[in-house]
């Protein structure tokens, strides 16, 4: 044992090992600091990418210096927006029946039903079709909602001096929005026809198994796009523009959603190519994506809670659906017609989603609308 105060000899090897240990331990904080800084930079980069990826570009407004030209007449709404429209049939002054057509998803005013000139003249029908907000040549509505669509319809009727009452005819998603008009402006309606109407799978009155089965019958890519629109609407733009997963089939231009009956009508459906570029010209977010969000959001009301808008039988509501429709499951329309006995339900056994394009069907629909039980 060494005497007190005596110095202890340390070997060179031990000294080197001790030095290495000190250097190693002292380098850990430096490494941790670098990793922390890199993590923060990476997180900020990811968040910035997500922000940009989920943020749509500004709309390409019609009539602005760099926007598409305005080629159809438009009315100016009280909030400053414009709605574009076309008129067919007899003049308003001579009309016995004034009908407003509401187009569907990824469509525009030119997709109005092909009602024959003979029927329009014979019954004295004035037919007004307009671009819904963000579509075609109508300005986008940053505050678009289920209710605002009904408000646009009413203001359009006022600006076009259609009188105290008018008829409505809506196709697909446009048919779904007729429920909004029945809720918010029933006093203005003389009658309504919902044709191949879309339904919101989250309307409370639908039995869970029914809505689940109808939802599951859709293409997988459509299920995901609708799910995102409902649960994470702020991601709708990103979901339908990213390249990793398939967007909504209609947005992608897929025909997989069409039944064999619809494919038989393709020559007529494809005739819309002459104006198809107009549909999305102001930006897909402001037409398609916003439409998707509103259609599948949590609605302010349940259509199956609505009361008969025509208790005096001075008008009627018609619901038309093709039994072969693969785009919108017919089971939901069947259930709605059972819950609302005042709705006159017409199921077309060999019809699919686009059955109004079949010869004579549009004439049949509009005659039932304006004549009611006559």
Coordinates of N, CA and C in Angstrom, one line a residue, residues 1-214:
X1 N 0.8 -1.2 0.0 CA 0.0 0.0 0.0 C 0.9 1.2 0.0
X2 N 0.6 2.2 -0.8 CA 1.4 3.4 -0.9 C 1.2 4.3 0.3
X3 N 2.3 5.0 0.6 CA 2.2 5.9 1.8 C 1.4 7.1 1.5
X4 N 0.7 7.7 2.5 CA -0.1 8.9 2.3 C 0.7 9.9 1.6
X5 N 0.1 10.6 0.6 CA 0.7 11.7 -0.1 C 1.6 11.3 -1.2
X6 N 1.8 10.0 -1.3 CA 2.7 9.5 -2.4 C 1.9 9.5 -3.7
X7 N 2.5 9.9 -4.8 CA 1.9 10.0 -6.1 C 1.8 8.6 -6.7
X8 N 0.5 8.3 -7.4 CA 0.3 7.0 -7.9 C 0.6 7.0 -9.4
X9 N 1.4 6.1 -9.9 CA 1.8 6.0 -11.3 C 0.6 5.4 -12.1
X10 N 0.4 6.1 -13.3 CA -0.7 5.6 -14.2 C 0.0 5.2 -15.5
X11 N -0.4 4.1 -16.0 CA 0.2 3.6 -17.3 C -0.2 4.5 -18.4
X12 N 0.6 4.5 -19.5 CA 0.2 5.2 -20.7 C -1.1 4.7 -21.3
X13 N -1.3 3.4 -21.3 CA -2.5 2.8 -21.9 C -3.8 3.3 -21.2
X14 N -3.7 3.3 -19.8 CA -4.8 3.8 -19.0 C -5.1 5.2 -19.3
X15 N -4.1 6.0 -19.4 CA -4.2 7.5 -19.7 C -4.9 7.7 -21.0
X16 N -4.5 6.9 -22.1 CA -5.2 7.1 -23.4 C -6.6 6.7 -23.3
X17 N -6.9 5.6 -22.6 CA -8.3 5.1 -22.5 C -9.2 6.1 -21.8
X18 N -8.6 6.7 -20.7 CA -9.4 7.7 -20.0 C -9.7 9.0 -20.9
X19 N -8.7 9.3 -21.7 CA -8.8 10.5 -22.6 C -9.9 10.2 -23.6
X20 N -9.9 9.0 -24.2 CA -10.9 8.6 -25.2 C -12.3 8.7 -24.6
X21 N -12.4 8.2 -23.3 CA -13.7 8.1 -22.7 C -14.3 9.6 -22.5
X22 N -13.4 10.5 -22.1 CA -13.8 11.9 -21.9 C -14.2 12.5 -23.2
X23 N -13.4 12.2 -24.3 CA -13.8 12.8 -25.6 C -15.1 12.2 -26.1
X24 N -15.3 10.9 -25.8 CA -16.5 10.3 -26.3 C -17.8 10.8 -25.6
X25 N -17.6 10.9 -24.3 CA -18.8 11.4 -23.5 C -19.0 12.9 -23.8
X26 N -18.0 13.6 -24.1 CA -18.2 15.1 -24.3 C -18.7 15.3 -25.7
X27 N -18.7 14.3 -26.6 CA -19.2 14.5 -28.0 C -20.7 14.2 -28.1
X28 N -21.2 13.4 -27.1 CA -22.7 13.1 -27.2 C -23.6 14.3 -27.2
X29 N -23.4 15.3 -26.4 CA -24.3 16.5 -26.4 C -24.2 17.2 -27.8
X30 N -23.0 17.2 -28.4 CA -22.9 17.8 -29.7 C -23.7 17.1 -30.8
X31 N -23.6 15.7 -30.7 CA -24.4 14.9 -31.7 C -25.9 15.1 -31.5
X32 N -26.3 15.0 -30.2 CA -27.7 15.2 -29.9 C -28.2 16.6 -30.3
X33 N -27.4 17.6 -30.2 CA -27.8 18.9 -30.7 C -28.0 19.0 -32.2
X34 N -27.1 18.3 -32.9 CA -27.2 18.3 -34.4 C -28.4 17.5 -34.8
X35 N -28.7 16.4 -34.1 CA -29.9 15.6 -34.5 C -31.2 16.4 -34.2
X36 N -31.2 17.1 -33.1 CA -32.4 17.9 -32.7 C -32.6 19.0 -33.7
X37 N -31.5 19.6 -34.1 CA -31.7 20.7 -35.1 C -32.2 20.1 -36.5
X38 N -31.6 19.0 -36.9 CA -32.0 18.4 -38.1 C -33.5 17.9 -38.1
X39 N -33.9 17.4 -36.9 CA -35.3 17.0 -36.7 C -36.3 18.2 -36.9
X40 N -35.9 19.3 -36.3 CA -36.7 20.5 -36.4 C -36.8 21.0 -37.8
X41 N -35.7 21.0 -38.5 CA -35.6 21.4 -39.9 C -36.5 20.5 -40.7
X42 N -36.4 19.2 -40.5 CA -37.2 18.2 -41.2 C -38.7 18.4 -41.0
X43 N -39.0 18.6 -39.7 CA -40.4 18.8 -39.3 C -41.0 20.0 -40.0
X44 N -40.2 21.1 -40.0 CA -40.7 22.4 -40.6 C -40.8 22.2 -42.1
X45 N -39.9 21.4 -42.7 CA -40.0 21.1 -44.1 C -41.2 20.3 -44.5
X46 N -41.5 19.3 -43.7 CA -42.7 18.5 -43.9 C -44.0 19.3 -43.7
X47 N -44.1 20.1 -42.7 CA -45.2 21.0 -42.5 C -45.4 22.0 -43.6
X48 N -44.3 22.5 -44.1 CA -44.4 23.5 -45.2 C -44.9 22.8 -46.4
X49 N -44.4 21.5 -46.7 CA -44.9 20.8 -47.8 C -46.3 20.4 -47.7
X50 N -46.8 20.0 -46.5 CA -48.2 19.7 -46.3 C -49.1 20.9 -46.5
X51 N -48.6 22.1 -46.0 CA -49.4 23.3 -46.2 C -49.6 23.6 -47.6
X52 N -48.5 23.6 -48.4 CA -48.5 23.9 -49.8 C -49.3 22.9 -50.6
X53 N -49.2 21.6 -50.2 CA -49.9 20.5 -50.9 C -51.4 20.6 -50.7
X54 N -51.8 21.1 -49.5 CA -53.3 21.1 -49.2 C -53.9 22.4 -49.6
X55 N -53.1 23.4 -50.0 CA -53.6 24.7 -50.4 C -53.8 24.8 -51.9
X56 N -55.0 25.0 -52.3 CA -55.3 25.1 -53.8 C -54.8 26.4 -54.3
X57 N -54.4 26.4 -55.6 CA -54.1 27.7 -56.2 C -55.3 28.6 -56.3
X58 N -55.1 29.9 -56.5 CA -56.2 30.9 -56.6 C -57.1 30.5 -57.8
X59 N -58.4 30.9 -57.7 CA -59.3 30.6 -58.8 C -58.9 31.4 -60.0
X60 N -59.3 30.9 -61.2 CA -59.1 31.6 -62.5 C -60.4 32.2 -62.9
X61 N -60.8 33.3 -62.3 CA -62.1 33.8 -62.4 C -62.4 34.3 -63.9
X62 N -63.6 33.9 -64.3 CA -64.0 34.3 -65.7 C -64.2 35.8 -65.7
X63 N -63.8 36.4 -66.9 CA -64.0 37.8 -67.1 C -62.9 38.7 -66.5
X64 N -61.9 38.1 -65.7 CA -60.8 38.9 -65.2 C -59.7 38.9 -66.3
X65 N -58.7 39.8 -66.1 CA -57.7 40.0 -67.2 C -57.0 38.7 -67.7
X66 N -56.7 37.8 -66.8 CA -56.1 36.6 -67.2 C -57.0 35.4 -67.1
X67 N -58.3 35.6 -66.9 CA -59.2 34.5 -66.8 C -59.9 34.2 -68.1
X68 N -60.7 33.1 -68.1 CA -61.4 32.7 -69.3 C -62.5 33.7 -69.6
X69 N -62.8 33.8 -70.9 CA -63.8 34.8 -71.3 C -65.2 34.4 -70.9
X70 N -66.1 35.4 -70.8 CA -67.5 35.2 -70.5 C -68.2 35.1 -71.8
X71 N -68.9 34.0 -72.1 CA -69.5 33.7 -73.4 C -71.0 33.6 -73.3
X72 N -71.5 33.6 -72.0 CA -73.0 33.5 -71.8 C -73.5 34.6 -71.0
X73 N -74.8 34.9 -71.0 CA -75.3 36.0 -70.2 C -75.1 35.6 -68.7
X74 N -75.0 36.6 -67.8 CA -74.9 36.4 -66.4 C -75.7 37.4 -65.6
X75 N -76.1 37.0 -64.4 CA -76.8 37.9 -63.5 C -75.8 38.1 -62.3
X76 N -75.9 39.3 -61.7 CA -75.1 39.7 -60.6 C -75.9 39.5 -59.3
X77 N -75.4 38.7 -58.4 CA -76.0 38.4 -57.1 C -75.7 39.6 -56.1
X78 N -76.5 39.6 -55.1 CA -76.3 40.7 -54.1 C -75.0 40.7 -53.4
X79 N -74.3 39.5 -53.4 CA -73.0 39.5 -52.8 C -71.8 39.8 -53.8
X80 N -72.2 40.2 -55.0 CA -71.2 40.6 -56.0 C -70.8 39.4 -56.9
X81 N -71.2 38.2 -56.6 CA -70.9 37.1 -57.5 C -71.8 37.1 -58.8
X82 N -71.3 36.4 -59.8 CA -72.1 36.3 -61.0 C -72.6 34.8 -61.2
X83 N -73.7 34.6 -61.7 CA -74.2 33.3 -62.2 C -74.5 33.3 -63.7
X84 N -73.9 32.4 -64.4 CA -74.1 32.3 -65.8 C -75.3 31.3 -66.1
X85 N -76.0 31.6 -67.2 CA -77.2 30.8 -67.5 C -77.4 30.8 -69.0
X86 N -78.3 29.8 -69.4 CA -78.8 29.7 -70.8 C -80.3 29.5 -70.7
X87 N -81.0 29.9 -71.7 CA -82.5 29.8 -71.7 C -82.9 29.0 -72.9
X88 N -83.9 28.1 -72.7 CA -84.4 27.3 -73.9 C -85.9 27.3 -73.7
X89 N -86.6 26.8 -74.7 CA -88.1 26.7 -74.6 C -88.7 28.0 -75.1
X90 N -90.0 28.2 -74.7 CA -90.7 29.4 -75.1 C -90.2 30.6 -74.2
X91 N -90.6 31.8 -74.6 CA -90.2 33.0 -73.9 C -90.9 33.0 -72.5
X92 N -90.2 33.7 -71.5 CA -90.8 33.9 -70.2 C -92.2 34.5 -70.3
X93 N -92.4 35.4 -71.1 CA -93.7 36.1 -71.2 C -94.8 35.2 -71.7
X94 N -94.5 34.2 -72.5 CA -95.5 33.3 -73.0 C -95.6 32.0 -72.2
X95 N -94.7 31.8 -71.3 CA -94.6 30.5 -70.6 C -95.7 30.2 -69.7
X96 N -96.2 29.0 -69.7 CA -97.2 28.5 -68.7 C -96.4 27.9 -67.5
X97 N -95.2 27.3 -67.8 CA -94.4 26.7 -66.8 C -93.0 27.1 -66.9
X98 N -92.4 27.6 -65.8 CA -91.0 28.0 -65.7 C -90.2 27.1 -64.9
X99 N -89.2 26.5 -65.5 CA -88.5 25.4 -64.9 C -87.0 25.8 -64.8
X100 N -86.4 25.6 -63.6 CA -85.0 25.8 -63.4 C -84.3 24.5 -63.3
X101 N -83.2 24.3 -64.1 CA -82.5 23.0 -64.0 C -81.2 23.2 -63.2
X102 N -80.9 22.2 -62.3 CA -79.7 22.2 -61.5 C -78.8 21.1 -61.9
X103 N -77.7 21.4 -62.5 CA -76.8 20.3 -63.0 C -76.1 19.6 -61.9
X104 N -75.5 18.5 -62.3 CA -74.8 17.6 -61.4 C -73.3 17.9 -61.2
X105 N -72.6 16.9 -60.6 CA -71.2 17.0 -60.3 C -70.4 17.0 -61.6
X106 N -69.4 17.8 -61.7 CA -68.5 17.9 -62.9 C -69.3 18.1 -64.2
X107 N -70.3 19.0 -64.0 CA -71.2 19.4 -65.2 C -71.3 20.9 -65.2
X108 N -72.2 21.4 -66.1 CA -72.4 22.8 -66.2 C -73.8 23.0 -66.8
X109 N -74.1 24.3 -67.1 CA -75.4 24.7 -67.6 C -75.8 24.0 -68.9
X110 N -74.8 23.6 -69.7 CA -75.1 23.0 -71.0 C -75.5 21.5 -70.9
X111 N -75.4 21.0 -69.7 CA -75.8 19.6 -69.4 C -77.3 19.5 -69.1
X112 N -78.1 20.5 -69.4 CA -79.5 20.5 -69.2 C -80.1 19.3 -69.9
X113 N -81.2 18.7 -69.4 CA -81.8 17.5 -70.1 C -82.3 17.9 -71.5
X114 N -82.1 16.9 -72.4 CA -82.5 17.2 -73.8 C -84.0 17.1 -74.0
X115 N -84.8 18.0 -73.4 CA -86.2 18.0 -73.6 C -86.5 18.5 -75.1
X116 N -87.4 17.8 -75.7 CA -87.6 18.0 -77.1 C -88.3 19.4 -77.3
X117 N -88.0 20.0 -78.5 CA -88.7 21.3 -78.8 C -90.2 21.1 -78.9
X118 N -90.7 20.0 -79.3 CA -92.1 19.8 -79.4 C -92.8 19.8 -78.0
X119 N -92.1 19.2 -77.0 CA -92.7 19.3 -75.7 C -92.7 20.7 -75.1
X120 N -91.5 21.3 -75.3 CA -91.4 22.7 -74.8 C -92.5 23.6 -75.4
X121 N -92.7 23.5 -76.7 CA -93.7 24.3 -77.3 C -95.1 23.9 -76.9
X122 N -95.4 22.6 -76.9 CA -96.7 22.1 -76.7 C -97.2 22.5 -75.3
X123 N -96.3 22.4 -74.3 CA -96.8 22.7 -72.9 C -96.4 24.2 -72.5
X124 N -95.7 24.9 -73.3 CA -95.4 26.3 -73.0 C -94.4 26.3 -71.8
X125 N -93.3 25.6 -72.0 CA -92.2 25.5 -71.0 C -91.1 26.4 -71.3
X126 N -90.7 27.2 -70.3 CA -89.5 28.0 -70.3 C -88.5 27.3 -69.4
X127 N -87.3 27.0 -70.0 CA -86.3 26.2 -69.2 C -85.0 27.0 -69.0
X128 N -84.7 27.2 -67.8 CA -83.5 28.0 -67.4 C -82.5 27.1 -66.7
X129 N -81.3 27.0 -67.3 CA -80.2 26.2 -66.8 C -79.0 27.2 -66.4
X130 N -78.4 26.9 -65.3 CA -77.3 27.8 -64.8 C -76.1 27.1 -64.3
X131 N -75.0 27.7 -64.4 CA -73.8 27.1 -63.8 C -73.8 27.3 -62.3
X132 N -73.7 26.3 -61.5 CA -73.6 26.4 -60.1 C -72.3 27.1 -59.7
X133 N -72.2 27.7 -58.5 CA -71.0 28.4 -58.1 C -69.7 27.7 -58.3
X134 N -68.8 28.3 -59.0 CA -67.5 27.7 -59.3 C -67.4 26.9 -60.6
X135 N -68.6 26.6 -61.1 CA -68.6 25.8 -62.4 C -68.7 26.7 -63.6
X136 N -68.2 26.3 -64.7 CA -68.4 27.0 -66.0 C -68.0 28.5 -65.8
X137 N -69.0 29.4 -66.0 CA -68.7 30.8 -66.0 C -69.4 31.5 -64.8
X138 N -69.8 30.7 -63.8 CA -70.3 31.3 -62.5 C -69.2 31.5 -61.5
X139 N -69.1 32.6 -60.8 CA -68.0 32.9 -59.9 C -68.1 31.8 -58.7
X140 N -66.9 31.5 -58.2 CA -66.9 30.6 -57.0 C -67.5 31.3 -55.8
X141 N -68.0 30.5 -54.9 CA -68.5 31.0 -53.6 C -67.7 30.5 -52.5
X142 N -66.8 31.4 -51.9 CA -66.0 30.9 -50.8 C -66.8 30.5 -49.5
X143 N -68.0 30.9 -49.5 CA -68.9 30.5 -48.3 C -70.0 29.5 -48.8
X144 N -69.7 28.7 -49.8 CA -70.7 27.8 -50.3 C -71.1 26.8 -49.2
X145 N -72.4 26.6 -49.2 CA -73.0 25.6 -48.2 C -74.2 25.0 -48.8
X146 N -74.8 24.1 -48.1 CA -76.0 23.4 -48.6 C -77.1 24.5 -48.7
X147 N -77.2 25.4 -47.7 CA -78.2 26.5 -47.8 C -77.9 27.5 -48.9
X148 N -76.7 27.9 -49.1 CA -76.3 28.9 -50.1 C -76.8 28.5 -51.5
X149 N -76.8 27.2 -51.7 CA -77.2 26.8 -53.1 C -78.7 27.1 -53.3
X150 N -79.5 26.9 -52.3 CA -80.9 27.2 -52.4 C -81.1 28.7 -52.5
X151 N -80.3 29.5 -51.8 CA -80.3 30.9 -51.9 C -79.9 31.4 -53.2
X152 N -79.0 30.8 -53.9 CA -78.6 31.2 -55.3 C -79.7 30.9 -56.2
X153 N -80.4 29.8 -56.0 CA -81.6 29.5 -56.9 C -82.7 30.5 -56.7
X154 N -83.0 30.9 -55.5 CA -84.0 31.9 -55.3 C -83.7 33.2 -55.9
X155 N -82.4 33.7 -55.7 CA -82.0 35.0 -56.2 C -81.9 35.0 -57.7
X156 N -81.5 33.8 -58.3 CA -81.6 33.7 -59.8 C -83.0 33.9 -60.3
X157 N -83.9 33.2 -59.6 CA -85.3 33.4 -60.0 C -85.8 34.8 -59.9
X158 N -85.4 35.5 -58.9 CA -85.8 36.9 -58.7 C -85.2 37.8 -59.8
X159 N -83.9 37.6 -60.0 CA -83.2 38.4 -61.0 C -83.8 38.2 -62.4
X160 N -84.2 37.0 -62.7 CA -84.7 36.6 -64.0 C -86.2 36.8 -64.1
X161 N -86.8 37.4 -63.0 CA -88.3 37.7 -63.0 C -89.2 36.5 -63.4
X162 N -88.9 35.4 -62.7 CA -89.7 34.2 -63.0 C -91.1 34.2 -62.2
X163 N -91.3 35.2 -61.4 CA -92.6 35.2 -60.7 C -92.4 34.6 -59.3
X164 N -93.6 34.4 -58.6 CA -93.6 34.0 -57.2 C -93.2 32.5 -57.1
X165 N -93.5 31.7 -58.1 CA -93.3 30.3 -58.0 C -92.7 29.8 -59.3
X166 N -91.9 28.7 -59.2 CA -91.3 28.1 -60.4 C -91.0 26.6 -60.0
X167 N -90.7 25.9 -61.1 CA -90.4 24.4 -60.9 C -88.9 24.2 -60.9
X168 N -88.5 23.1 -60.2 CA -87.1 22.7 -60.2 C -86.9 21.3 -60.7
X169 N -85.8 21.1 -61.4 CA -85.5 19.8 -61.9 C -83.9 19.7 -61.7
X170 N -83.5 18.7 -61.0 CA -82.1 18.5 -60.7 C -81.6 17.1 -61.0
X171 N -80.4 17.0 -61.5 CA -79.8 15.7 -61.8 C -78.6 15.4 -60.9
X172 N -78.5 14.1 -60.5 CA -77.4 13.6 -59.7 C -77.1 14.5 -58.5
X173 N -76.0 15.1 -58.3 CA -75.7 15.9 -57.2 C -76.6 17.2 -57.2
X174 N -77.0 17.6 -58.4 CA -78.0 18.7 -58.5 C -79.3 18.3 -57.9
X175 N -79.6 17.0 -58.1 CA -80.9 16.5 -57.5 C -80.8 16.5 -56.0
X176 N -79.7 16.2 -55.5 CA -79.5 16.2 -54.0 C -79.7 17.6 -53.4
X177 N -79.3 18.6 -54.2 CA -79.5 20.0 -53.7 C -80.9 20.5 -53.7
X178 N -81.7 19.7 -54.4 CA -83.2 20.1 -54.4 C -83.7 20.0 -53.0
X179 N -83.2 19.0 -52.3 CA -83.6 18.9 -50.9 C -83.4 20.2 -50.1
X180 N -82.3 20.9 -50.4 CA -82.0 22.2 -49.8 C -83.1 23.2 -50.2
X181 N -83.5 23.2 -51.4 CA -84.6 24.1 -51.8 C -85.9 23.8 -51.2
X182 N -86.2 22.5 -51.0 CA -87.4 22.1 -50.3 C -87.4 22.5 -48.9
X183 N -86.2 22.6 -48.3 CA -86.0 23.0 -46.9 C -86.1 24.5 -46.7
X184 N -85.4 25.2 -47.6 CA -85.2 26.7 -47.3 C -86.1 27.6 -48.1
X185 N -86.6 27.1 -49.3 CA -87.4 28.0 -50.1 C -88.7 27.3 -50.6
X186 N -89.3 26.5 -49.8 CA -90.5 25.7 -50.3 C -91.6 26.6 -50.8
X187 N -91.7 27.8 -50.3 CA -92.8 28.7 -50.7 C -92.6 29.3 -52.1
X188 N -91.4 29.0 -52.7 CA -91.2 29.5 -54.0 C -91.4 28.4 -55.1
X189 N -91.7 27.2 -54.6 CA -91.7 26.1 -55.6 C -93.1 25.7 -56.0
X190 N -93.3 25.4 -57.3 CA -94.5 24.9 -57.8 C -94.4 23.4 -58.0
X191 N -93.2 22.9 -58.0 CA -93.0 21.4 -58.1 C -91.5 21.2 -58.2
X192 N -91.1 19.9 -58.0 CA -89.7 19.6 -58.1 C -89.5 18.1 -58.6
X193 N -88.4 17.9 -59.3 CA -88.1 16.6 -59.8 C -86.6 16.3 -59.5
X194 N -86.4 15.3 -58.6 CA -85.0 14.9 -58.3 C -84.7 13.6 -59.2
X195 N -83.7 13.7 -60.0 CA -83.4 12.7 -61.0 C -82.0 12.1 -60.7
X196 N -82.0 10.7 -60.5 CA -80.8 10.1 -60.1 C -80.0 10.8 -59.0
X197 N -80.8 11.2 -57.9 CA -80.1 12.1 -57.0 C -79.1 11.4 -56.1
X198 N -78.0 12.2 -55.8 CA -77.0 11.7 -54.9 C -77.6 11.7 -53.5
X199 N -77.1 10.9 -52.6 CA -77.5 11.0 -51.2 C -76.3 11.0 -50.3
X200 N -76.4 11.7 -49.1 CA -75.3 11.8 -48.2 C -75.4 10.5 -47.2
X201 N -74.4 9.7 -47.2 CA -74.4 8.5 -46.4 C -74.5 8.8 -44.9
X202 N -74.3 10.0 -44.5 CA -74.4 10.3 -43.1 C -75.7 11.0 -42.7
X203 N -76.7 11.0 -43.5 CA -78.0 11.6 -43.1 C -78.5 10.6 -42.0
X204 N -78.9 11.2 -40.9 CA -79.2 10.4 -39.7 C -80.3 9.4 -39.9
X205 N -81.3 9.6 -40.7 CA -82.4 8.7 -40.8 C -82.1 7.4 -41.6
X206 N -81.0 7.4 -42.3 CA -80.6 6.1 -43.0 C -80.2 5.1 -42.0
X207 N -80.8 3.9 -42.0 CA -80.3 2.8 -41.2 C -78.8 2.5 -41.5
X208 N -78.1 2.2 -40.5 CA -76.6 2.1 -40.6 C -76.3 1.0 -41.7
X209 N -77.0 -0.1 -41.6 CA -76.6 -1.2 -42.6 C -76.9 -0.8 -44.0
X210 N -78.0 0.0 -44.2 CA -78.4 0.5 -45.5 C -77.3 1.4 -46.1
X211 N -77.0 2.5 -45.4 CA -76.0 3.4 -45.9 C -74.6 2.8 -46.0
X212 N -74.3 1.9 -45.1 CA -73.0 1.2 -45.2 C -72.9 0.3 -46.5
X213 N -74.0 -0.4 -46.8 CA -74.0 -1.2 -48.0 C -73.9 -0.4 -49.2
X214 N -74.7 0.7 -49.2 CA -74.7 1.6 -50.4 C -73.3 2.2 -50.6

